Amino acid sequence: MKDLISLKYPDREPSIDVLDHGFVRLVDCMPSRIPDNEESADHAIAEAARCSYKRGTKTTRDDKMLIRYLMRHNHTSPLEMIEFKFHIKIPIFVARQWIRHRTANVNEMSGRYSEMPEEFYIPEVNNLRTQSKVNTQGAEGTIDAEKAQTIVNQFTAECEGDFKLYREFLDSGVVREQARMVIPLNTYTEWYWKIDLHNLLHFLDLRCDSHAQQEIRVYADAVLELIRPIVPWTLEAWQDYSPYRDGLMLTGFEVAQLRKVISENQLAPGKIDVENKLEQIEWTQKAKKLGFIAE
Ligand SMILES: Cc1cc2nc3c(=O)[nH]c(=O)nc-3n(C[C@H](O)[C@H](O)[C@H](O)COP(=O)(O)OP(=O)(O)OC[C@H]3O[C@@H](n4cnc5c(N)ncnc54)[C@H](O)[C@@H]3O)c2cc1C
């Protein structure tokens, strides 16, 4: 048997720096050891799936094909046999989005037990984004450089001021659990986060996606990179079949429009038969993915 993490990361810590002070570190995985004739944890997914199918002969190709079949048909329980444990350092406002994924186990540092370190996230000057007019929840474009520099300086001064007050409160005897109320949302926190592969892929679907806030997306991308050598075939299948990656999910209106376009030999996607403006925009985005409109 071989130790999987040291096999895949022989020369370095399985850790990726994220934002200005954060990181994602792969602490452990299950299976942590694999048979000498295997190269990744993918075989454990196929092995679990074979519990429900006839055993029969098994080749490497069979395993890979079986995983691709499972992925295409949402037969996800074999993916739950694989688990990952991460150590993550993350700004609190990103952690608030992350914690909405309820199917993981979390243990977070305590601001009641210890003093919060003075470490906060400040966006880079060229990453101070403007509000999107189309997507009320998103960003588009960036603030011009000179103005952005002023705002970044203001961010920094404000956060330093907040931490100064935090320490003054602690020095004057205020309990840590209350003094922390003045620290900003971009303060870094840390946690251990354990999740199975099925639920992790759901997390990656949503948080590697362009609709997710950039500050959580860079963490999700780091998670993805760390697990890629551990389950390469599964991630290849996920990339090919997930509607959030290279696959696509169409609504009934979109299927009807696509049928019309094909039957009329049209080259343009046209409009779907709904009043809702947002659905029209979403159809346009899908039409781009289908190649009707240049990206
Ligand atoms: C781009 C984006 C914008 C968002 N905006 C907002 C927002 O404005 N406001 C907001 O509050 N949230 C927002 N969210 C969070 C979002 O609504 C989900 O809470 C979050 O993405 C977790 O998804 P989930 O529930 O599918 O995942 P998980 O909690 O990991 O659950 C995984 C799956 O398990 C099942 N499940 C888990 N718990 C239950 C349950 N109690 N009952 C039934 N099924 C369950 C569901 O099938 C679920 O999909 C946003 C998320 C994204 C990605």
XYZ file of C-alpha atoms and ligand atoms in Angstrom:
348
model
C 0.000 0.000 0.000
C 1.134 3.586 -0.751
C 0.437 6.841 1.066
C -1.665 8.815 -1.404
C -0.900 12.415 -0.401
C 2.872 11.900 -0.225
C 2.706 10.025 -3.557
C 1.044 13.032 -5.214
C 2.925 15.720 -3.293
C 6.430 14.225 -2.814
C 8.303 17.545 -2.703
C 5.945 20.073 -1.204
C 3.114 20.734 1.221
C -0.261 20.222 -0.482
C -1.108 23.864 0.156
C -1.981 26.881 -2.022
C -1.810 30.536 -0.946
C -5.011 32.456 -1.617
C -5.708 36.233 -1.492
C -3.253 38.295 0.585
C -2.979 36.161 3.758
C -5.157 33.098 3.146
C -4.472 29.521 2.147
C -6.040 26.132 1.483
C -4.080 23.132 2.761
C -5.057 19.537 2.116
C -4.631 17.841 5.490
C -5.859 14.333 4.759
C -8.024 12.235 2.505
C -9.876 8.938 2.553
C -8.626 6.568 1.276
C -5.288 7.816 2.571
C -3.503 4.663 1.374
C -4.002 2.953 -1.968
C -2.927 -0.458 -3.326
C 0.485 -0.581 -5.035
C -1.113 -1.197 -8.435
C -3.308 1.961 -8.252
C -2.338 5.590 -8.912
C -5.233 7.552 -7.407
C -8.333 7.310 -5.211
C -10.561 6.890 -8.263
C -10.412 3.088 -7.923
C -12.177 3.345 -4.531
C -15.195 4.960 -6.233
C -15.389 2.202 -8.814
C -14.906 -0.413 -6.080
C -17.848 1.013 -4.077
C -20.011 1.201 -7.207
C -19.294 -2.463 -7.965
C -21.004 -3.320 -4.702
C -24.250 -2.524 -6.526
C -23.240 -4.032 -9.863
C -21.914 -7.478 -10.668
C -18.219 -7.772 -9.858
C -16.928 -9.359 -13.086
C -13.534 -8.625 -14.552
C -12.084 -5.223 -13.872
C -9.548 -3.304 -15.878
C -8.290 0.247 -15.512
C -10.426 1.190 -18.500
C -13.493 -0.386 -16.858
C -12.948 1.760 -13.746
C -12.668 4.941 -15.744
C -15.751 4.140 -17.851
C -17.713 3.222 -14.737
C -16.878 6.571 -13.088
C -17.953 8.422 -16.239
C -21.222 6.451 -16.259
C -21.865 7.290 -12.590
C -21.257 10.970 -13.274
C -23.550 11.069 -16.319
C -26.367 9.342 -14.472
C -26.111 11.129 -11.116
C -25.299 7.877 -9.352
C -23.457 9.849 -6.705
C -23.304 7.668 -3.600
C -20.009 5.944 -4.588
C -18.451 9.441 -4.618
C -19.382 9.785 -0.956
C -16.849 7.041 -0.136
C -14.049 9.551 -0.772
C -13.398 12.285 1.808
C -11.109 15.286 2.068
C -10.015 17.307 5.097
C -8.695 20.830 4.534
C -7.199 23.538 6.725
C -8.366 26.895 5.387
C -7.548 30.498 6.266
C -10.222 32.787 4.904
C -11.775 36.257 5.411
C -14.950 36.132 7.531
C -17.189 37.490 4.740
C -16.028 34.659 2.439
C -16.452 32.138 5.268
C -20.098 33.261 5.606
C -20.760 32.222 2.000
C -18.744 29.026 2.388
C -20.557 27.874 5.538
C -23.869 27.795 3.648
C -22.688 24.445 2.273
C -24.226 22.388 5.044
C -23.012 18.963 4.069
C -19.500 19.400 5.477
C -17.963 19.164 8.962
C -16.356 22.317 10.311
C -14.217 23.283 13.274
C -13.391 26.999 13.385
C -10.981 29.043 15.513
C -12.727 30.761 18.408
C -12.737 34.519 18.892
C -14.006 33.836 22.411
C -11.042 31.635 23.308
C -8.221 33.563 21.637
C -7.497 37.100 20.509
C -8.190 37.597 16.785
C -4.887 38.212 14.927
C -4.705 41.565 13.140
C -4.910 40.121 9.631
C -7.465 41.383 7.184
C -8.015 41.070 3.444
C -7.491 44.175 1.319
C -8.295 43.820 -2.414
C -5.512 44.647 -4.821
C -5.857 48.047 -6.479
C -6.566 46.469 -9.880
C -9.223 44.213 -8.346
C -11.545 46.850 -6.895
C -14.656 46.075 -8.892
C -17.702 48.103 -9.923
C -21.341 47.081 -9.446
C -22.885 45.252 -12.409
C -25.994 46.923 -13.849
C -27.351 43.631 -15.211
C -26.539 41.222 -12.393
C -27.677 42.917 -9.182
C -25.556 40.440 -7.185
C -22.384 40.771 -9.226
C -19.538 42.896 -10.439
C -18.391 44.058 -13.857
C -15.268 46.091 -14.638
C -12.935 47.775 -12.182
C -12.596 51.184 -10.530
C -10.008 53.380 -12.234
C -6.522 53.011 -10.773
C -6.081 56.373 -9.031
C -9.478 56.276 -7.333
C -8.963 52.593 -6.480
C -5.666 53.391 -4.715
C -7.412 56.018 -2.544
C -10.180 53.584 -1.640
C -7.723 50.765 -0.853
C -5.849 53.182 1.464
C -9.156 54.047 3.154
C -9.972 50.337 3.558
C -6.597 49.752 5.222
C -6.819 52.780 7.545
C -10.356 51.837 8.605
C -9.401 48.231 9.393
C -6.304 49.295 11.343
C -8.525 51.708 13.310
C -11.003 48.910 14.063
C -8.214 46.650 15.381
C -6.782 49.500 17.479
C -10.177 49.867 19.141
C -10.436 46.068 19.560
C -7.127 46.012 21.472
C -8.141 49.054 23.549
C -11.352 47.246 24.540
C -9.364 44.108 25.471
C -6.853 46.223 27.447
C -9.681 47.852 29.380
C -10.998 44.422 30.384
C -13.815 43.815 27.889
C -14.301 40.070 27.330
C -12.969 38.771 23.966
C -16.434 37.526 22.900
C -17.740 41.128 22.993
C -14.628 43.114 22.047
C -14.560 41.258 18.712
C -17.782 42.978 17.659
C -15.739 45.910 16.323
C -13.423 43.919 14.063
C -14.201 44.071 10.331
C -15.754 41.337 8.157
C -12.569 41.021 6.119
C -10.632 39.725 9.170
C -9.144 36.278 8.557
C -10.500 33.264 10.364
C -9.334 29.633 10.115
C -11.094 26.310 10.062
C -10.779 22.642 9.389
C -13.298 21.562 6.765
C -14.108 17.945 5.948
C -16.405 16.907 3.102
C -17.079 13.921 0.865
C -16.419 14.087 -2.861
C -20.081 14.143 -3.931
C -20.805 17.228 -1.847
C -17.435 18.757 -2.693
C -18.264 18.590 -6.416
C -21.546 20.388 -5.673
C -19.559 23.062 -3.801
C -17.141 23.355 -6.745
C -20.047 23.525 -9.235
C -21.402 26.573 -7.449
C -18.224 28.251 -6.244
C -15.868 27.775 -9.218
C -18.644 29.221 -11.372
C -18.451 32.724 -12.827
C -21.582 33.702 -10.839
C -19.758 33.180 -7.544
C -17.967 36.127 -5.930
C -14.348 36.276 -7.069
C -13.030 36.087 -3.486
C -14.657 32.660 -2.890
C -13.935 31.483 -6.438
C -10.184 31.710 -5.908
C -10.532 29.468 -2.836
C -12.708 26.963 -4.723
C -10.147 26.934 -7.551
C -7.406 26.159 -5.008
C -9.460 23.282 -3.543
C -9.955 21.937 -7.070
C -6.244 22.091 -7.881
C -5.312 20.300 -4.652
C -7.665 17.361 -5.207
C -7.024 17.022 -8.960
C -4.109 14.535 -8.620
C -6.028 12.541 -5.988
C -9.138 11.857 -8.149
C -8.096 12.737 -11.746
C -10.630 10.555 -13.632
C -13.525 11.783 -11.527
C -12.587 15.398 -12.136
C -12.189 14.726 -15.845
C -15.713 13.264 -15.933
C -17.050 16.180 -13.842
C -15.458 18.660 -16.278
C -17.049 16.867 -19.254
C -20.537 16.301 -17.836
C -21.357 18.896 -15.180
C -23.708 21.619 -16.507
C -21.551 24.080 -14.556
C -18.467 23.034 -16.550
C -18.486 21.831 -20.187
C -22.012 20.367 -20.018
C -25.186 22.433 -20.264
C -28.659 22.306 -18.720
C -31.520 23.605 -20.871
C -34.985 24.673 -19.736
C -38.109 23.544 -21.588
C -38.349 26.968 -23.275
C -34.748 26.704 -24.430
C -35.233 23.196 -25.835
C -38.314 24.443 -27.735
C -36.341 27.382 -29.152
C -33.429 25.134 -30.099
C -35.844 22.801 -31.938
C -37.284 25.807 -33.808
C -33.821 27.099 -34.713
C -32.776 23.688 -36.061
C -36.013 23.028 -37.978
C -35.846 26.479 -39.602
C -32.130 26.178 -40.319
C -31.483 29.439 -38.491
C -27.980 30.544 -37.567
C -29.052 32.851 -34.740
C -30.446 31.654 -31.373
C -33.411 34.087 -31.431
C -35.497 34.607 -28.303
C -37.147 32.085 -26.033
C -40.875 32.342 -25.468
C -40.838 33.992 -22.014
C -41.387 37.562 -20.738
C -38.639 37.339 -18.113
C -35.611 39.456 -19.159
C -33.172 37.490 -16.993
C -34.172 34.196 -18.660
C -33.497 35.793 -22.062
C -30.021 36.813 -20.855
C -29.403 33.291 -19.573
C -30.474 31.861 -22.955
C -28.003 34.215 -24.671
C -25.237 32.936 -22.388
C -26.131 29.341 -23.223
C -26.336 30.197 -26.934
C -22.750 31.461 -26.615
C -21.722 28.162 -25.066
C -23.456 26.337 -27.949
C -21.497 28.405 -30.469
C -24.370 30.502 -31.900
C -22.712 33.714 -30.730
C -18.989 34.427 -30.567
C -17.701 34.409 -26.943
C -23.962 32.685 -6.822
C -24.651 32.429 -5.504
C -25.445 33.413 -4.941
C -26.085 33.190 -3.719
N -26.845 34.176 -3.161
C -27.439 33.979 -1.964
C -28.218 35.008 -1.351
O -28.393 36.085 -1.893
N -28.764 34.778 -0.139
C -28.629 33.564 0.490
O -29.157 33.395 1.591
N -27.895 32.577 -0.052
C -27.303 32.749 -1.258
N -26.547 31.748 -1.809
C -26.393 30.496 -1.088
C -27.286 29.389 -1.716
O -28.662 29.726 -1.636
C -27.038 28.050 -1.005
O -27.418 28.168 0.351
C -25.599 27.628 -1.034
O -25.078 27.746 -2.334
C -25.467 26.175 -0.592
O -26.079 25.376 -1.573
P -26.791 24.024 -1.208
O -27.883 24.248 -0.211
O -27.189 23.377 -2.502
O -25.555 23.217 -0.597
P -25.441 22.262 0.684
O -25.872 22.952 1.921
O -24.045 21.723 0.642
O -26.424 21.113 0.391
C -26.157 20.195 -0.674
C -27.473 19.619 -1.108
O -27.998 18.858 -0.032
C -29.413 19.014 0.023
N -29.764 19.629 1.309
C -28.921 20.085 2.258
N -29.596 20.531 3.320
C -30.898 20.368 3.025
C -32.104 20.664 3.707
N -32.126 21.185 4.934
N -33.263 20.366 3.099
C -33.312 19.820 1.869
N -32.191 19.530 1.155
C -31.019 19.788 1.736
C -29.803 19.878 -1.175
O -30.080 19.050 -2.272
C -28.547 20.640 -1.455
O -28.428 21.085 -2.798
C -25.919 31.946 -3.042
C -25.108 30.956 -3.637
C -24.497 31.178 -4.831
C -23.629 30.098 -5.427
